[in-house]
mmCIF file of C-alpha atoms in Angstrom:
data_model
loop_
_atom_site.group_PDB
_atom_site.id
_atom_site.type_symbol
_atom_site.label_atom_id
_atom_site.label_comp_id
_atom_site.label_asym_id
_atom_site.label_seq_id
_atom_site.Cartn_x
_atom_site.Cartn_y
_atom_site.Cartn_z
ATOM 1 C CA UNK A 1 48.953 162.894 62.286
ATOM 2 C CA UNK A 2 47.087 160.270 63.883
ATOM 3 C CA UNK A 3 50.498 158.277 64.115
ATOM 4 C CA UNK A 4 52.106 160.979 65.806
ATOM 5 C CA UNK A 5 49.229 161.124 68.409
ATOM 6 C CA UNK A 6 49.704 157.431 68.919
ATOM 7 C CA UNK A 7 53.267 157.613 69.483
ATOM 8 C CA UNK A 8 52.938 160.582 71.917
ATOM 9 C CA UNK A 9 50.268 158.646 73.805
ATOM 10 C CA UNK A 10 52.483 155.665 74.780
ATOM 11 C CA UNK A 11 55.398 158.053 75.314
ATOM 12 C CA UNK A 12 53.062 159.840 77.869
ATOM 13 C CA UNK A 13 51.840 156.753 79.629
ATOM 14 C CA UNK A 14 55.397 155.442 79.944
ATOM 15 C CA UNK A 15 56.788 158.622 81.257
ATOM 16 C CA UNK A 16 54.317 158.788 84.004
ATOM 17 C CA UNK A 17 55.142 155.243 85.135
ATOM 18 C CA UNK A 18 58.979 155.593 85.278
ATOM 19 C CA UNK A 19 58.952 155.667 89.130
ATOM 20 C CA UNK A 20 56.574 152.424 89.233
ATOM 21 C CA UNK A 21 59.174 150.504 87.514
ATOM 22 C CA UNK A 22 61.899 151.667 89.902
ATOM 23 C CA UNK A 23 60.108 151.216 92.850
ATOM 24 C CA UNK A 24 59.033 147.520 91.757
ATOM 25 C CA UNK A 25 62.504 146.479 91.014
ATOM 26 C CA UNK A 26 64.605 148.505 93.616
ATOM 27 C CA UNK A 27 66.571 150.437 91.010
ATOM 28 C CA UNK A 28 67.316 154.071 89.800
ATOM 29 C CA UNK A 29 66.708 154.142 86.065
ATOM 30 C CA UNK A 30 64.229 157.326 85.830
ATOM 31 C CA UNK A 31 65.030 160.723 84.393
ATOM 32 C CA UNK A 32 63.254 163.927 84.216
ATOM 33 C CA UNK A 33 59.913 164.106 82.513
ATOM 34 C CA UNK A 34 58.885 167.089 80.532
ATOM 35 C CA UNK A 35 55.497 168.803 80.163
ATOM 36 C CA UNK A 36 54.258 169.537 76.901
ATOM 37 C CA UNK A 37 52.156 172.612 75.775
ATOM 38 C CA UNK A 38 49.001 170.396 75.523
ATOM 39 C CA UNK A 39 49.646 169.092 79.102
ATOM 40 C CA UNK A 40 50.764 165.621 78.198
ATOM 41 C CA UNK A 41 54.041 164.519 79.581
ATOM 42 C CA UNK A 42 56.813 163.082 77.840
ATOM 43 C CA UNK A 43 60.367 161.808 78.656
ATOM 44 C CA UNK A 44 62.889 164.613 79.154
ATOM 45 C CA UNK A 45 66.565 163.791 79.066
ATOM 46 C CA UNK A 46 69.736 164.247 80.753
ATOM 47 C CA UNK A 47 72.264 166.372 78.738
ATOM 48 C CA UNK A 48 75.736 165.078 78.938
ATOM 49 C CA UNK A 49 77.039 166.741 75.721
ATOM 50 C CA UNK A 50 79.385 169.050 77.720
ATOM 51 C CA UNK A 51 81.524 166.144 78.677
ATOM 52 C CA UNK A 52 80.631 163.897 75.649
ATOM 53 C CA UNK A 53 80.115 166.061 72.625
ATOM 54 C CA UNK A 54 78.614 163.404 70.502
ATOM 55 C CA UNK A 55 76.103 162.075 72.972
ATOM 56 C CA UNK A 56 72.468 162.643 72.453
ATOM 57 C CA UNK A 57 71.788 162.486 76.272
ATOM 58 C CA UNK A 58 70.291 160.054 78.567
ATOM 59 C CA UNK A 59 66.810 159.013 77.822
ATOM 60 C CA UNK A 60 64.960 155.577 78.173
ATOM 61 C CA UNK A 61 63.140 153.936 75.373
ATOM 62 C CA UNK A 62 59.544 153.239 76.508
ATOM 63 C CA UNK A 63 58.225 149.880 77.589
ATOM 64 C CA UNK A 64 55.770 149.839 74.839
ATOM 65 C CA UNK A 65 58.708 149.768 72.126
ATOM 66 C CA UNK A 66 60.695 147.129 74.299
ATOM 67 C CA UNK A 67 57.654 144.977 74.153
ATOM 68 C CA UNK A 68 57.185 145.224 70.561
ATOM 69 C CA UNK A 69 60.868 144.318 69.945
ATOM 70 C CA UNK A 70 60.845 141.237 72.511
ATOM 71 C CA UNK A 71 57.646 139.941 71.023
ATOM 72 C CA UNK A 72 58.847 139.934 67.769
ATOM 73 C CA UNK A 73 62.261 138.602 68.283
ATOM 74 C CA UNK A 74 61.009 135.992 70.648
ATOM 75 C CA UNK A 75 59.646 134.265 67.680
ATOM 76 C CA UNK A 76 62.870 134.220 65.644
ATOM 77 C CA UNK A 77 64.746 131.007 65.140
ATOM 78 C CA UNK A 78 67.680 130.487 67.493
ATOM 79 C CA UNK A 79 67.327 133.761 69.421
ATOM 80 C CA UNK A 80 68.116 131.992 72.740
ATOM 81 C CA UNK A 81 71.874 131.848 71.663
ATOM 82 C CA UNK A 82 71.987 135.564 70.714
ATOM 83 C CA UNK A 83 73.748 138.367 72.865
ATOM 84 C CA UNK A 84 71.633 141.321 73.428
ATOM 85 C CA UNK A 85 73.919 144.452 73.294
ATOM 86 C CA UNK A 86 72.537 147.739 74.366
ATOM 87 C CA UNK A 87 74.717 150.533 72.941
ATOM 88 C CA UNK A 88 74.445 153.545 75.040
ATOM 89 C CA UNK A 89 72.873 151.459 77.978
ATOM 90 C CA UNK A 90 72.668 154.414 80.337
ATOM 91 C CA UNK A 91 71.539 153.277 83.758
ATOM 92 C CA UNK A 92 70.909 149.827 82.458
ATOM 93 C CA UNK A 93 66.956 150.032 82.285
ATOM 94 C CA UNK A 94 66.596 148.203 78.891
ATOM 95 C CA UNK A 95 68.619 145.151 80.135
ATOM 96 C CA UNK A 96 66.791 145.087 83.664
ATOM 97 C CA UNK A 97 63.222 145.282 81.944
ATOM 98 C CA UNK A 98 64.221 142.544 79.265
ATOM 99 C CA UNK A 99 65.560 140.255 82.244
ATOM 100 C CA UNK A 100 62.404 141.139 84.345
ATOM 101 C CA UNK A 101 60.219 140.070 81.348
ATOM 102 C CA UNK A 102 62.241 136.909 80.831
ATOM 103 C CA UNK A 103 63.275 138.220 77.103
ATOM 104 C CA UNK A 104 64.681 135.324 74.990
ATOM 105 C CA UNK A 105 68.241 136.442 74.622
ATOM 106 C CA UNK A 106 71.108 134.175 75.868
ATOM 107 C CA UNK A 107 73.156 136.962 77.543
ATOM 108 C CA UNK A 108 73.432 140.646 77.973
ATOM 109 C CA UNK A 109 76.068 143.568 77.380
ATOM 110 C CA UNK A 110 75.576 147.202 78.081
ATOM 111 C CA UNK A 111 78.050 149.750 76.571
ATOM 112 C CA UNK A 112 78.084 153.097 77.930
ATOM 113 C CA UNK A 113 80.633 155.929 77.530
ATOM 114 C CA UNK A 114 79.505 158.020 80.510
ATOM 115 C CA UNK A 115 81.147 156.968 83.673
ATOM 116 C CA UNK A 116 78.432 158.240 85.958
ATOM 117 C CA UNK A 117 75.545 156.531 84.331
ATOM 118 C CA UNK A 118 77.598 153.386 83.943
ATOM 119 C CA UNK A 119 78.328 153.282 87.736
ATOM 120 C CA UNK A 120 74.524 153.832 88.412
ATOM 121 C CA UNK A 121 73.796 150.780 86.167
ATOM 122 C CA UNK A 122 76.368 148.659 88.119
ATOM 123 C CA UNK A 123 74.657 149.570 91.384
ATOM 124 C CA UNK A 124 71.331 148.740 89.995
ATOM 125 C CA UNK A 125 72.401 145.225 89.064
ATOM 126 C CA UNK A 126 73.476 144.787 92.626
ATOM 127 C CA UNK A 127 70.474 146.078 94.305
ATOM 128 C CA UNK A 128 67.564 144.859 92.012
ATOM 129 C CA UNK A 129 65.139 142.129 92.895
ATOM 130 C CA UNK A 130 65.093 141.068 89.521
ATOM 131 C CA UNK A 131 66.471 137.434 88.928
ATOM 132 C CA UNK A 132 69.584 138.088 87.030
ATOM 133 C CA UNK A 133 70.038 134.500 85.662
ATOM 134 C CA UNK A 134 71.824 135.231 82.677
ATOM 135 C CA UNK A 135 75.252 136.872 82.147
ATOM 136 C CA UNK A 136 75.270 140.556 82.205
ATOM 137 C CA UNK A 137 78.441 142.481 81.167
ATOM 138 C CA UNK A 138 78.528 146.190 81.645
ATOM 139 C CA UNK A 139 81.495 148.011 79.636
ATOM 140 C CA UNK A 140 82.369 151.806 80.364
ATOM 141 C CA UNK A 141 83.739 152.579 76.809
ATOM 142 C CA UNK A 142 83.454 154.580 73.796
ATOM 143 C CA UNK A 143 81.807 152.450 71.223
ATOM 144 C CA UNK A 144 84.210 153.438 68.527
ATOM 145 C CA UNK A 145 87.018 152.002 70.721
ATOM 146 C CA UNK A 146 85.277 148.819 71.557
ATOM 147 C CA UNK A 147 85.797 145.566 69.574
ATOM 148 C CA UNK A 148 82.315 143.992 69.116
ATOM 149 C CA UNK A 149 82.271 140.270 69.574
ATOM 150 C CA UNK A 150 82.376 137.800 66.614
ATOM 151 C CA UNK A 151 79.150 136.077 67.600
ATOM 152 C CA UNK A 152 75.375 136.529 66.736
ATOM 153 C CA UNK A 153 74.071 139.629 68.695
ATOM 154 C CA UNK A 154 71.128 141.965 68.893
ATOM 155 C CA UNK A 155 72.390 145.466 68.755
ATOM 156 C CA UNK A 156 70.065 148.033 70.300
ATOM 157 C CA UNK A 157 70.400 151.415 69.519
ATOM 158 C CA UNK A 158 68.052 154.060 70.700
ATOM 159 C CA UNK A 159 69.550 157.143 69.176
ATOM 160 C CA UNK A 160 72.691 157.096 71.576
ATOM 161 C CA UNK A 161 75.206 159.255 69.614
ATOM 162 C CA UNK A 162 75.266 161.628 66.554
ATOM 163 C CA UNK A 163 74.790 160.545 63.166
ATOM 164 C CA UNK A 164 78.726 161.096 62.602
ATOM 165 C CA UNK A 165 79.404 158.436 65.125
ATOM 166 C CA UNK A 166 76.877 156.229 63.760
ATOM 167 C CA UNK A 167 78.384 156.358 60.519
ATOM 168 C CA UNK A 168 81.762 155.411 61.695
ATOM 169 C CA UNK A 169 80.292 152.689 64.040
ATOM 170 C CA UNK A 170 78.603 150.913 61.100
ATOM 171 C CA UNK A 171 81.575 151.445 58.787
ATOM 172 C CA UNK A 172 83.800 149.806 61.375
ATOM 173 C CA UNK A 173 81.499 146.927 62.265
ATOM 174 C CA UNK A 174 79.054 146.259 59.383
ATOM 175 C CA UNK A 175 81.158 143.480 58.110
ATOM 176 C CA UNK A 176 81.165 141.454 61.572
ATOM 177 C CA UNK A 177 77.257 142.199 62.167
ATOM 178 C CA UNK A 178 76.582 140.651 58.558
ATOM 179 C CA UNK A 179 78.859 137.782 58.939
ATOM 180 C CA UNK A 180 77.466 136.869 62.271
ATOM 181 C CA UNK A 181 73.793 137.208 61.007
ATOM 182 C CA UNK A 182 73.083 139.745 63.836
ATOM 183 C CA UNK A 183 70.135 141.913 64.263
ATOM 184 C CA UNK A 184 70.321 145.647 64.367
ATOM 185 C CA UNK A 185 67.280 147.293 66.324
ATOM 186 C CA UNK A 186 66.808 151.064 65.812
ATOM 187 C CA UNK A 187 64.462 153.032 68.145
ATOM 188 C CA UNK A 188 63.689 156.412 66.908
ATOM 189 C CA UNK A 189 66.751 156.447 64.506
ATOM 190 C CA UNK A 190 65.906 159.970 63.436
ATOM 191 C CA UNK A 191 68.742 161.363 61.270
ATOM 192 C CA UNK A 192 70.501 158.122 60.779
ATOM 193 C CA UNK A 193 71.321 156.991 57.290
ATOM 194 C CA UNK A 194 69.818 153.658 57.628
ATOM 195 C CA UNK A 195 70.761 152.809 53.965
ATOM 196 C CA UNK A 196 74.253 152.184 55.437
ATOM 197 C CA UNK A 197 73.247 149.023 56.745
ATOM 198 C CA UNK A 198 73.889 147.156 53.576
ATOM 199 C CA UNK A 199 72.931 143.505 52.968
ATOM 200 C CA UNK A 200 70.431 143.763 55.798
ATOM 201 C CA UNK A 201 66.619 143.599 55.302
ATOM 202 C CA UNK A 202 63.936 145.197 57.398
ATOM 203 C CA UNK A 203 62.212 142.293 59.326
ATOM 204 C CA UNK A 204 60.043 144.447 61.387
ATOM 205 C CA UNK A 205 58.920 147.882 61.664
ATOM 206 C CA UNK A 206 56.391 150.173 63.669
ATOM 207 C CA UNK A 207 55.888 153.789 64.379
ATOM 208 C CA UNK A 208 59.466 154.191 65.985
ATOM 209 C CA UNK A 209 61.179 150.788 65.705
ATOM 210 C CA UNK A 210 63.015 149.250 62.865
ATOM 211 C CA UNK A 211 64.758 145.790 63.087
ATOM 212 C CA UNK A 212 67.164 144.679 60.329
ATOM 213 C CA UNK A 213 68.765 141.228 59.822
#
């Protein structure tokens, strides 16, 4: 129960600061917040399942979670040569935040199925005052139609799609992910069957984050 309270607390703190991030960096990455029964707020989401039936909707991971991930991976050998790939990149907030914090990755890619969110991400990259001094590629495509690169990557998944799509993604790509010694970062994986990540070990875990390599 205490763990749940802690998790809700940092979700609350992050949700009330969404606009602060956007104002500071001249971007539009926010989404609605929801008011809970106890008065705390939390991130709401934009439901786009009417157009993309396998989408879980648009919602941001918290900065607390991103800091956990970046602080751990910063110490991993060779991480500066890895490409960070945000699967279900939405409006581009994860990539923008990582670059604002000088995260250690060598380059970035965002893959987003929703054309509307993808376009907002493109505009954010053009309008931001963040120093985008590393390559950023944004792709508007279904992840199941995309061929992942054969190079070391950090795959970031904040519950972007249904468990059925997750199973297909893993089945299609796990061999390349293993061969390239890539990381898979799960935030709030919920119903995903993580046992399907064969030949990978958990190298970090917290309340809502699991990192496999």
